[in-house]
Short mmCIF file of C-alpha atoms and ligand atoms in Angstrom, two decimals:
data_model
loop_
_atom_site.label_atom_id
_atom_site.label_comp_id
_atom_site.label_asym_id
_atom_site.label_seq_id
_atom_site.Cartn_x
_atom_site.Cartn_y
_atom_site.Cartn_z
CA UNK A 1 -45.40 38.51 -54.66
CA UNK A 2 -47.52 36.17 -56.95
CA UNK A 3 -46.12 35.00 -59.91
CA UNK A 4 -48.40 33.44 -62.85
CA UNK A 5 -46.62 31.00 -64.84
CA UNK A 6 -46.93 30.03 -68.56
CA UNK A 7 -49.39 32.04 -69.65
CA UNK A 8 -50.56 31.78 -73.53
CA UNK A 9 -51.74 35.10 -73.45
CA UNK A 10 -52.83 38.28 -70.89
CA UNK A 11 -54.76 40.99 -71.38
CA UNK A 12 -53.23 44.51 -69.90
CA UNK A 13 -56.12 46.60 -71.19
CA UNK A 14 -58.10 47.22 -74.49
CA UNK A 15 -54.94 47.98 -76.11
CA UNK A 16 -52.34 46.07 -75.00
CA UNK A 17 -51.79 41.83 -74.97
CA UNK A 18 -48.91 39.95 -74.29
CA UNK A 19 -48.86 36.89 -75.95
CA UNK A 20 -46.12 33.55 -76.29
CA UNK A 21 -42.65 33.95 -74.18
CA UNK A 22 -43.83 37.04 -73.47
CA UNK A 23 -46.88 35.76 -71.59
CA UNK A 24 -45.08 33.00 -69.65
CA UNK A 25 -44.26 34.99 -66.27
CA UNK A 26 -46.23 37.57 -64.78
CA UNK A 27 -45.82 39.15 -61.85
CA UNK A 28 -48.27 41.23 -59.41
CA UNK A 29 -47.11 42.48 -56.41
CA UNK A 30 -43.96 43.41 -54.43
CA UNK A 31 -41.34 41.38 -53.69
CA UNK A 32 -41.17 39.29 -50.86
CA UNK A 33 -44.39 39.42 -49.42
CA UNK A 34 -48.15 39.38 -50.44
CA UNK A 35 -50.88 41.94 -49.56
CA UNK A 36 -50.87 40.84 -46.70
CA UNK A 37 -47.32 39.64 -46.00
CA UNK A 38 -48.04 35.75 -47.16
CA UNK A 39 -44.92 34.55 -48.92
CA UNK A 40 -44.56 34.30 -52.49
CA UNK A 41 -46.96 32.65 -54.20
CA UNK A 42 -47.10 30.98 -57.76
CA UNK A 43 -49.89 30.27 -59.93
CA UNK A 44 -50.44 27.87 -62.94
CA UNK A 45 -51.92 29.41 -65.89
CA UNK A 46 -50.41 26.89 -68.58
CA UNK A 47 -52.19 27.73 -71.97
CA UNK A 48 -54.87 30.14 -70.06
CA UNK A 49 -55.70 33.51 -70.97
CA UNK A 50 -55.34 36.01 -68.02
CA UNK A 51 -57.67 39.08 -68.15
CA UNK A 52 -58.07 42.11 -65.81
CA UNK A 53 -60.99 41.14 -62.92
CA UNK A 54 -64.46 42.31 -63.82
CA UNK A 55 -66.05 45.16 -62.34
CA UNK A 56 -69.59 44.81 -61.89
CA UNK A 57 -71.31 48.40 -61.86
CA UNK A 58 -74.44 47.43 -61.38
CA UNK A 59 -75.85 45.31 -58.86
CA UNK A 60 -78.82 44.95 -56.22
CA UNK A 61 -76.97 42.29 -54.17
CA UNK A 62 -80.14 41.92 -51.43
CA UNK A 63 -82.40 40.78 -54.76
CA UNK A 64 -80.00 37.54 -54.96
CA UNK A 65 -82.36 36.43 -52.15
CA UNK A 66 -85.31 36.81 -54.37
CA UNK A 67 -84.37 34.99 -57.38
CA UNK A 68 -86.99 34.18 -60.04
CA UNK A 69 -89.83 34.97 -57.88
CA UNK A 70 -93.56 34.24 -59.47
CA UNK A 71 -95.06 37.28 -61.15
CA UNK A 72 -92.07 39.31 -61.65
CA UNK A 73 -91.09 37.52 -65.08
CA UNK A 74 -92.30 39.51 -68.25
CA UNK A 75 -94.48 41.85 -66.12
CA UNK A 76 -94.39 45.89 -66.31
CA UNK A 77 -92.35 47.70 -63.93
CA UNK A 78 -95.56 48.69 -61.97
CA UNK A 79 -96.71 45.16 -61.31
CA UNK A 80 -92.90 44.53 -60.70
CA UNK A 81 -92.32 46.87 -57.54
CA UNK A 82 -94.95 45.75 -55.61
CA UNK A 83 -94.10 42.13 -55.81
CA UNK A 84 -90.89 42.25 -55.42
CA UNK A 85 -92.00 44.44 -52.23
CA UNK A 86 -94.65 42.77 -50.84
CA UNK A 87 -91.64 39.82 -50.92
CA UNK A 88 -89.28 41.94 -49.32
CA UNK A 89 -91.84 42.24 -46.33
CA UNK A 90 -92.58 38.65 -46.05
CA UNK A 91 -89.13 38.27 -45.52
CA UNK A 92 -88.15 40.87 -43.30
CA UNK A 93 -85.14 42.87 -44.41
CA UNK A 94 -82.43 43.40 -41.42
CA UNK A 95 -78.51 43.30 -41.88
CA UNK A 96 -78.77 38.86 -41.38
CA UNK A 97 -80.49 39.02 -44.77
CA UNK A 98 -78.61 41.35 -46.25
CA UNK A 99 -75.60 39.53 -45.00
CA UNK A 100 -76.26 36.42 -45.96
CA UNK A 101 -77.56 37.50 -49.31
CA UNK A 102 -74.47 39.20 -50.17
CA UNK A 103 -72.04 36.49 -49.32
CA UNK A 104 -74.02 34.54 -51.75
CA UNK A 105 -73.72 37.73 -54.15
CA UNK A 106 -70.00 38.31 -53.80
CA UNK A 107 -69.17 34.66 -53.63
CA UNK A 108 -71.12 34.19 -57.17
CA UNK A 109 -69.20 36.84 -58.34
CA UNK A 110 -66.01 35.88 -57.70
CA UNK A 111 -66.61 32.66 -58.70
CA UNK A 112 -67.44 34.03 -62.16
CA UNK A 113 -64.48 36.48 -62.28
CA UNK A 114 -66.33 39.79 -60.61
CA UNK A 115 -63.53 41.12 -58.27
CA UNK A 116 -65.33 44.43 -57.97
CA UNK A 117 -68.97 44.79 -57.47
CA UNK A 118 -70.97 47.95 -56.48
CA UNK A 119 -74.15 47.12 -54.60
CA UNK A 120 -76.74 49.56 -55.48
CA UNK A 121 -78.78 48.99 -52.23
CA UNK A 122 -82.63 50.30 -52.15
CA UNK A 123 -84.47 48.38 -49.92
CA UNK A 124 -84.99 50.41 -46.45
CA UNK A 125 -87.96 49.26 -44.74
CA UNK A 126 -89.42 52.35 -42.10
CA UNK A 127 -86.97 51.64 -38.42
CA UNK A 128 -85.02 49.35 -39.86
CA UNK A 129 -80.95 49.02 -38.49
CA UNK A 130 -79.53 51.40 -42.11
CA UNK A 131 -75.72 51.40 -40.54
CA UNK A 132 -76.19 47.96 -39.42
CA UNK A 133 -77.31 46.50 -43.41
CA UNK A 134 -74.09 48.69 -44.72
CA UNK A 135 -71.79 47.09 -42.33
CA UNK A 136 -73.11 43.50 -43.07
CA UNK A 137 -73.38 43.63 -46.51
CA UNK A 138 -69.63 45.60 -46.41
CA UNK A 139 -68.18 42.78 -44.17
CA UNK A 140 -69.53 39.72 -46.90
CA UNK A 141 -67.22 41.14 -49.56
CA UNK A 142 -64.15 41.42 -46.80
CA UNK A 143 -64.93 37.98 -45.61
CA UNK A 144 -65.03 36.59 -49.17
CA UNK A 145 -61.61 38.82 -50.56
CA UNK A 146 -64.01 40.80 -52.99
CA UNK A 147 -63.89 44.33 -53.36
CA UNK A 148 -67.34 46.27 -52.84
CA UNK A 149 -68.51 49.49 -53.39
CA UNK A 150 -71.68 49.77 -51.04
CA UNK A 151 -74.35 52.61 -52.80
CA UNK A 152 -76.54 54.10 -50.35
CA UNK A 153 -79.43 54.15 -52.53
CA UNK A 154 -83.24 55.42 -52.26
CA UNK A 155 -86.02 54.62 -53.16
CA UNK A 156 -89.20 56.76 -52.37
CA UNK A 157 -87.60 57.05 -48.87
CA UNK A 158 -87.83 60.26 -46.78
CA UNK A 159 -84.98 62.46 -47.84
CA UNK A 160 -83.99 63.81 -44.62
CA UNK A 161 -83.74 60.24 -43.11
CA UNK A 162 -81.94 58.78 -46.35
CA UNK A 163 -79.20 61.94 -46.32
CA UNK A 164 -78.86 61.48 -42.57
CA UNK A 165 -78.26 57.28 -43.11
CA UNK A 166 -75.87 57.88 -46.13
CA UNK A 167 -74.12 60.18 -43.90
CA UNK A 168 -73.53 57.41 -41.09
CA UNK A 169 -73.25 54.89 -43.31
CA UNK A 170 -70.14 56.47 -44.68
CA UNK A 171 -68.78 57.29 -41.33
CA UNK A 172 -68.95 53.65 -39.81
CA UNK A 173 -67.53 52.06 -43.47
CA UNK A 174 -64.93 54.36 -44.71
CA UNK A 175 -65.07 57.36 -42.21
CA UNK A 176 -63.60 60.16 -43.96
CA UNK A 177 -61.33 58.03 -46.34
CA UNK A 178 -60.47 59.95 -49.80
CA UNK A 179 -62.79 59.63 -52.31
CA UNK A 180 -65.06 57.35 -49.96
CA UNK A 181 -62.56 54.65 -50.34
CA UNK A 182 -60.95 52.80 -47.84
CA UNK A 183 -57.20 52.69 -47.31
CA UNK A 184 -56.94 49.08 -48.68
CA UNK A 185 -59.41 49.31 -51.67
CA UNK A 186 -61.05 46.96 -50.55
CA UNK A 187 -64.00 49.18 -49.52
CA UNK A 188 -65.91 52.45 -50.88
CA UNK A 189 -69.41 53.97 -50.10
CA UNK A 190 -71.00 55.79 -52.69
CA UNK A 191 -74.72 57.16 -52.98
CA UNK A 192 -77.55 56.68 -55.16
CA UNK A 193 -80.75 57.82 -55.61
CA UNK A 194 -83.09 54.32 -57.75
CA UNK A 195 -83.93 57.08 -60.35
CA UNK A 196 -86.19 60.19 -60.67
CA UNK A 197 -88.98 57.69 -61.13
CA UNK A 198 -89.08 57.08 -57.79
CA UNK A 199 -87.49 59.76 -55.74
CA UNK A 200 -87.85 63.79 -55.74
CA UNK A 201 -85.69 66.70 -56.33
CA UNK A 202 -85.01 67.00 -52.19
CA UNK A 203 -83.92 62.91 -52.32
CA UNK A 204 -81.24 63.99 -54.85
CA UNK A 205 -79.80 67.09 -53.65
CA UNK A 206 -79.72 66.11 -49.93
CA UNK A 207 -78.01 62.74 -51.21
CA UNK A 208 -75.52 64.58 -53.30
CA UNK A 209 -74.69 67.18 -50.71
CA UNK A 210 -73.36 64.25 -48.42
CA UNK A 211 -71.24 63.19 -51.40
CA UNK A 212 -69.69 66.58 -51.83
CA UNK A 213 -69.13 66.51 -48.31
CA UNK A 214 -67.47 63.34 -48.16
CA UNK A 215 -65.90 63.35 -52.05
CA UNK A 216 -68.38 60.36 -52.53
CA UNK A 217 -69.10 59.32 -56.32
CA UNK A 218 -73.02 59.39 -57.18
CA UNK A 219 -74.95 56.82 -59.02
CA UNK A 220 -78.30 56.56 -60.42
CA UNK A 221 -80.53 54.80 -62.66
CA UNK A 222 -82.07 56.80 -66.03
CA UNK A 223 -84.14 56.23 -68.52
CA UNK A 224 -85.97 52.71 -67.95
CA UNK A 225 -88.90 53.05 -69.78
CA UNK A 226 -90.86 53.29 -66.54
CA UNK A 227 -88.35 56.20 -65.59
CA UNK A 228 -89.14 57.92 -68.82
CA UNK A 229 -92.89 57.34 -68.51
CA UNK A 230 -93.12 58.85 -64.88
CA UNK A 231 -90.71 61.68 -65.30
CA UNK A 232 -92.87 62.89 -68.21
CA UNK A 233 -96.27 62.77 -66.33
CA UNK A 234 -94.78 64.01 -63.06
CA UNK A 235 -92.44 67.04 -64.37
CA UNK A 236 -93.22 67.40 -68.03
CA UNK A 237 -89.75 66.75 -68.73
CA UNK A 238 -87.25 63.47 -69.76
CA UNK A 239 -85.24 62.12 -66.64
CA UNK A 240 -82.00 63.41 -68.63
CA UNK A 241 -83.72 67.03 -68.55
CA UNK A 242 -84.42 66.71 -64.73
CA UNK A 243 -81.08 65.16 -63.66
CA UNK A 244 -79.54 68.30 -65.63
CA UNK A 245 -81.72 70.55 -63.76
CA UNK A 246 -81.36 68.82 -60.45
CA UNK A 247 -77.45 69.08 -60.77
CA UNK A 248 -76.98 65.07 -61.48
CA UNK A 249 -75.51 65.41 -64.82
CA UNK A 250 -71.05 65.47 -63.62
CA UNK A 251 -68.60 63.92 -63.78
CA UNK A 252 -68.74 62.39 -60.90
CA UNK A 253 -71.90 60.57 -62.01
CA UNK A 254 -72.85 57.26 -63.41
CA UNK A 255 -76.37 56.25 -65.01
CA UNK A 256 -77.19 52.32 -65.27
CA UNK A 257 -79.44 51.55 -67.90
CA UNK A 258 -79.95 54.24 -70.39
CA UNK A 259 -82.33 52.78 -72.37
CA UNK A 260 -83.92 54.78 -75.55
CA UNK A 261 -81.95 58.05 -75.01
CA UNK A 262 -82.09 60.28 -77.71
CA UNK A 263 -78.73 61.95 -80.00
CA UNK A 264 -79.60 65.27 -77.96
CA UNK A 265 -79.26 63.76 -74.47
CA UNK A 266 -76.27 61.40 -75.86
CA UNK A 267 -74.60 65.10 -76.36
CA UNK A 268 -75.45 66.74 -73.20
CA UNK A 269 -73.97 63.42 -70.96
CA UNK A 270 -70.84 63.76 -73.17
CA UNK A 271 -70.63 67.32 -72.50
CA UNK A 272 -71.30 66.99 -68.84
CA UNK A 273 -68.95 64.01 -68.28
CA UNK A 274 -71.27 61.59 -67.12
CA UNK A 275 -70.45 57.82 -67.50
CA UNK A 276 -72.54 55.31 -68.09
CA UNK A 277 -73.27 51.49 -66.97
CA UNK A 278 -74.60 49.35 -69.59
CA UNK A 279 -77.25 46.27 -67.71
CA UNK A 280 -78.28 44.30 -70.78
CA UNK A 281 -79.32 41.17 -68.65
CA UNK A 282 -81.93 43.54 -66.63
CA UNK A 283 -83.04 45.67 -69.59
CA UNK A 284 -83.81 42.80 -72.39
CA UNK A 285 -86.10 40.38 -69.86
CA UNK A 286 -87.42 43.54 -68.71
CA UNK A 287 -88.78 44.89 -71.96
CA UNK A 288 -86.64 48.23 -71.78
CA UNK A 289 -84.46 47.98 -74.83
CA UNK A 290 -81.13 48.20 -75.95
CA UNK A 291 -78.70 50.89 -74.51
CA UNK A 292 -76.95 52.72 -77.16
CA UNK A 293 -73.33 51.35 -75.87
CA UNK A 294 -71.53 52.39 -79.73
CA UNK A 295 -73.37 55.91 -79.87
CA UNK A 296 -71.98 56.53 -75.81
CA UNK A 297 -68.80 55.46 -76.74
CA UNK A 298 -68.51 56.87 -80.09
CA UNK A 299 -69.65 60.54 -77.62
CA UNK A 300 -67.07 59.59 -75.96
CA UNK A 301 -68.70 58.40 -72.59
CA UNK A 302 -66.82 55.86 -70.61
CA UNK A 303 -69.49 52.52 -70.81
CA UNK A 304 -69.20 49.67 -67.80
CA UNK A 305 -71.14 46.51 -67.47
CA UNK A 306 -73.40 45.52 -64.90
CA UNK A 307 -75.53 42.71 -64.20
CA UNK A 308 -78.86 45.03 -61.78
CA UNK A 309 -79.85 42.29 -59.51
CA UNK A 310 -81.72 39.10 -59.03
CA UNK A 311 -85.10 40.23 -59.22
CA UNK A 312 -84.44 40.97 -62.82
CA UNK A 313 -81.20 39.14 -64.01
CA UNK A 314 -80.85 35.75 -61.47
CA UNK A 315 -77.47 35.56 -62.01
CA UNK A 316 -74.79 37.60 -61.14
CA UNK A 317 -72.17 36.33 -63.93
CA UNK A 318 -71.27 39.26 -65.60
CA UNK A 319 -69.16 37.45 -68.23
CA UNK A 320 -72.60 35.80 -69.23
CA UNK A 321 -73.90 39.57 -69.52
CA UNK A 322 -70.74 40.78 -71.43
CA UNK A 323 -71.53 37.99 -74.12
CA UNK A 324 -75.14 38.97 -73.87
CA UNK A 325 -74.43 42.82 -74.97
CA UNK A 326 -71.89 41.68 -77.84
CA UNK A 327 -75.04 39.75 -79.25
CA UNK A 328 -77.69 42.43 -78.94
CA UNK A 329 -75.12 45.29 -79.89
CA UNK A 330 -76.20 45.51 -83.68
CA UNK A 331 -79.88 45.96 -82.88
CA UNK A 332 -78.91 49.31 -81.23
CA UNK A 333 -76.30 50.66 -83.30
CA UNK A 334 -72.89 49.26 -84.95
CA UNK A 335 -71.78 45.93 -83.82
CA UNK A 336 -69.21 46.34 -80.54
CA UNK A 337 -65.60 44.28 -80.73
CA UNK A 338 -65.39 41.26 -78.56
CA UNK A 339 -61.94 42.84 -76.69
CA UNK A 340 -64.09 46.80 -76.10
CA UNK A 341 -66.67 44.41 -74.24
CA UNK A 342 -64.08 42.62 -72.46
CA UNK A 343 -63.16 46.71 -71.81
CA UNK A 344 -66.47 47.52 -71.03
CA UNK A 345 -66.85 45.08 -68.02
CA UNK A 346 -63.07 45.81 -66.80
CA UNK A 347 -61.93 49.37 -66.96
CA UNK A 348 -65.12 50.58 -68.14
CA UNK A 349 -66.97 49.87 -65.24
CA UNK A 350 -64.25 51.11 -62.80
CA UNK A 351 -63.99 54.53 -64.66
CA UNK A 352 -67.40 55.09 -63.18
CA UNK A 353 -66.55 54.37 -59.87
CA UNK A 354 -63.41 56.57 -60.14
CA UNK A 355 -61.50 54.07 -59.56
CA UNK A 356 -58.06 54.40 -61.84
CA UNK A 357 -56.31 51.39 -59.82
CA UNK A 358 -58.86 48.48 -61.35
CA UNK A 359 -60.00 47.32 -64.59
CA UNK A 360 -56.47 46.66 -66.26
CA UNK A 361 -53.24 45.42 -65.60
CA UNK A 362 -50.71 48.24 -66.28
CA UNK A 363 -48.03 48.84 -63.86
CA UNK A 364 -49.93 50.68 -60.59
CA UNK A 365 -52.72 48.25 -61.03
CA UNK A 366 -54.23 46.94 -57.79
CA UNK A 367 -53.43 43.20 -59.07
CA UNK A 368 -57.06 41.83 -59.71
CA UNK A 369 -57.33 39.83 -62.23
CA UNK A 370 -58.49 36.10 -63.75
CA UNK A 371 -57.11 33.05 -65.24
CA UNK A 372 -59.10 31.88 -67.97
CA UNK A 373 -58.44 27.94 -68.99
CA UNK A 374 -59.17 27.64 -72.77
CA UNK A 375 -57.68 24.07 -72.97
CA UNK A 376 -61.38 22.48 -73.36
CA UNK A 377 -63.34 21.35 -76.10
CA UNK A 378 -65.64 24.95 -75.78
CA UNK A 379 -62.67 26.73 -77.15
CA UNK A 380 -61.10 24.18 -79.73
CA UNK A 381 -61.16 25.89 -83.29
CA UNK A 382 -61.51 28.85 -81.77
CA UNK A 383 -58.87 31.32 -83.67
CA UNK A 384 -59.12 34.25 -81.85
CA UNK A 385 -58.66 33.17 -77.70
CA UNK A 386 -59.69 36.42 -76.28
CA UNK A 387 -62.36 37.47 -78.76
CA UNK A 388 -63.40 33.27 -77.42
CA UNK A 389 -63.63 34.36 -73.81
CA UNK A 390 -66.51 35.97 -74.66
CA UNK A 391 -67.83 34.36 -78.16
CA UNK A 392 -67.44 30.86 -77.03
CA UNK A 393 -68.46 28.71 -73.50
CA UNK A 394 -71.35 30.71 -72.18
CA UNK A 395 -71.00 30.61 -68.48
CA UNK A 396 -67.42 30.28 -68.55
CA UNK A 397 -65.94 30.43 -65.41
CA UNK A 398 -62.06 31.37 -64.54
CA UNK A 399 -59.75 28.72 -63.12
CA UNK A 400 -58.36 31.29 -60.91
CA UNK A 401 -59.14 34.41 -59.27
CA UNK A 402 -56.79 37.03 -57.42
CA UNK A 403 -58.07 40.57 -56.01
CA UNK A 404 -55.14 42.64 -54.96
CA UNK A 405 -52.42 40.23 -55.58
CA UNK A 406 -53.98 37.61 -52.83
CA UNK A 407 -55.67 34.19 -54.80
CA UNK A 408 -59.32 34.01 -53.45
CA UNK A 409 -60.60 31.17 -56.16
CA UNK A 410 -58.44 28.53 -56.95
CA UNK A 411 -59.16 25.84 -59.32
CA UNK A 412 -62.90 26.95 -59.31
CA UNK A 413 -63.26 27.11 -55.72
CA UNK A 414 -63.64 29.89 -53.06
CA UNK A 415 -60.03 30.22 -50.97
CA UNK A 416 -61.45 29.21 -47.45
CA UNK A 417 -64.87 29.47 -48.18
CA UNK A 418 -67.54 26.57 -49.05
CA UNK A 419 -69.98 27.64 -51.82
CA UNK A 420 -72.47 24.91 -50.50
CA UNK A 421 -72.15 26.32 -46.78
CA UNK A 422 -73.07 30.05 -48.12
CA UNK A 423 -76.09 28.77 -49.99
CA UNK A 424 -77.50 27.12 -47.46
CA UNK A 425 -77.16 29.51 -45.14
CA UNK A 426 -79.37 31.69 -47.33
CA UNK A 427 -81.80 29.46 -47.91
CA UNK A 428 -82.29 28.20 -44.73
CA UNK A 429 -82.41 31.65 -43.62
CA UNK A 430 -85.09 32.51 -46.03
CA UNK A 431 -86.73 29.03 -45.36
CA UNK A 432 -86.89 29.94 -41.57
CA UNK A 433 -89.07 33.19 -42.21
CA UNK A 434 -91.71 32.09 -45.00
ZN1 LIG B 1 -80.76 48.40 -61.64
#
């Protein structure tokens, strides 16, 4: 069991705080033993805030390798896709790089407080090893103590091919796990078309017939302007319309982005159950607006935070994001509470991946969470501490980390891991094939 001393104040869930003498022990775990039958284990949290750990909904975790690359900075999404392609192809993308990439990816996260992050993966160049990308990319979060949800994603791919890979993909990862998720939590496949944009009617229902199958949750991208744009030219229709048609509107489903939707489509996701990823730190630098998180919520669609990857956001801090949509919140609607973001990024997210265990602290939590230090000169004269974690010290990171009741950053570090090492391993990597 871990047990998290002194405490000024923790953060169960969006309703519920503990603060003073209540705050000064806290316990996750079962007695006598860790997850993984290390003995009891305490933590110092003296004056800290302790929150649930972040879920990040949204990420491309290969595009961490292709960080603020020239010509993909305030260009349209057209001009966008092929560079970041043509990169791609100069680089040569095989399960090393998508390894090494996502250690870098997870690490960041965890470092910043993500203990969850779902890697919407696109990038399948013709004969390349599918299974073999999964497994590496799967075995950098396991390596690192990070949970990951690995999306089989597509993107203009044949859908035969991409229904066959999601279908081995899931076998080799999670086999035939409940719910795609593996017995420790630690693990869950999930599949994702990029967005009707890019991919067909066929890529979507062959895709979502492997998640029946397999009780997989689906996730897609809607309504970037581009998506909007396309889906009008192509089918005469919204992408809302479509993914209604198509069979993609359920409550099994999640949308990132959402940009520009209208009252009428707000209605039908409500009605339909879908749930909904708010990527502020992809949409603003890419000129697709403001998601409108209030109107969703106020529907009452479950919102989570993500960061979308590198090649539009270059960092993976979702704290930094979850700041970022409290700021832009009033030019899309009513201003948004500093503890419903804090929500948003937590429990929100993990609603959308089905995933009741993460994303707050009650009891029959999985025991992820972060210790906050608000001791520093960032947070004096701050009167509210929690409404601070995200008001005050952009960039903040937490003093501690713990996914499942095991510490895997302590005092700002990886637990048996070297930032440095996994850096340079990327970029040497990358360095090595330019
Ligand atoms: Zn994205």
């Amino acid at each position: 069991m871990l047990t998290i001393h002194d405490a000024s104040h923790i953060v169960i869930d969006a309703e519920t705080e503990r603060t003073a003498d209540d705050a000064s022990r806290f316990e996750v775990g079962s007695p006598g033993a860790g997850s993984d039958g290390h003995p009891d284990e305490h933590l110092d949290a003296r004056g800290g805030i302790v929150t649930p750990g972040l879920v990040n909904a949204h990420h491309h975790l290969l595009q961490t390798a292709f960080r603020t690359l020239p010509g993909t900075r305030g260009v349209p999404m057209r001009e966008w896709l092929p560079t970041m392609a043509a990169a791609y192809a100069e680089v040569g993308i095989d399960p090393e790089l998508a390894g090494a990439a996502a250690r870098v990816g997870v690490a960041e996260g965890l470092l910043n407080g993500v203990t969850t992050v779902a890697d919407h993966h696109l990038t399948w160049p013709a004969g390349c090893d599918s299974v073999g990308i999964a497994e590496a990319t799967a075995a950098a979060g396991r390596e690192l103590g990070g949970r990951l949800v690995f999306v089989r994603g597509a993107a203009r791919d044949d859908p035969e091919k991409a229904a066959a890979s999601a279908d081995a993909i899931a076998e080799a990862l999670v086999a035939d796990a409940p719910g795609g998720v593996s017995a420790d939590g630690l693990l869950q496949v999930a599949v994702g078309p990029a967005g009707v944009h890019s991919d067909g009617e066929a890529t979507f229902r062959l895709l979502g017939e492997v998640a029946a199958r397999r009780g997989l949750r689906r996730r897609t991208q809607a309504n970037e302007q581009v998506d909007v744009v396309i889906a009008l030219e192509k089918y005469g229709k919204r992408p809302i319309a479509l993914l209604d048609d198509w069979g993609w509107l359920a409550p099994d489903v999640t949308l990132a982005h959402l940009c520009g939707v209208t009252d009428d489509e707000i209605a039908l996701l409500a009605e339909r159950g879908v749930t909904a990823t708010h990527a502020p730190g992809c949409d603003l630098p890419m000129g697709w607006g403001v998601a409108p998180v209030a109107a969703l919520r106020a529907a009452g669609i479950a919102v989570g935070l993500g960061t979308s990857g590198g090649g539009s956001n270059d960092a993976g801090h979702l704290l930094a994001d979850a700041r970022l949509a409290l700021q832009v919140a009033p030019l899309a609607g009513p201003p948004i509470e500093a503890r419903s973001i804090l929500s948003i990024a937590s429990e929100g997210s993990a609603q959308g991946l089905g995933r009741g265990e993460l994303g707050h602290l009650r009891p029959g939590s999985a025991g992820d969470l972060c210790i906050w230090d608000v001791s520093g000169v960032a947070d004096a004269g701050v009167a509210d501490p929690v409404a601070g974690l995200l008001w005050a010290s952009p960039g903040r990171r937490p003093r501690h980390v713990v996914v499942g009741g095991r510490v895997v950053v302590r005092d700002y570090e990886l637990v048996d891991h070297d930032e440095r090492e996994l850096a340079s391993a990327l970029n040497g990597l990358l360095a090595a094939r330019r």
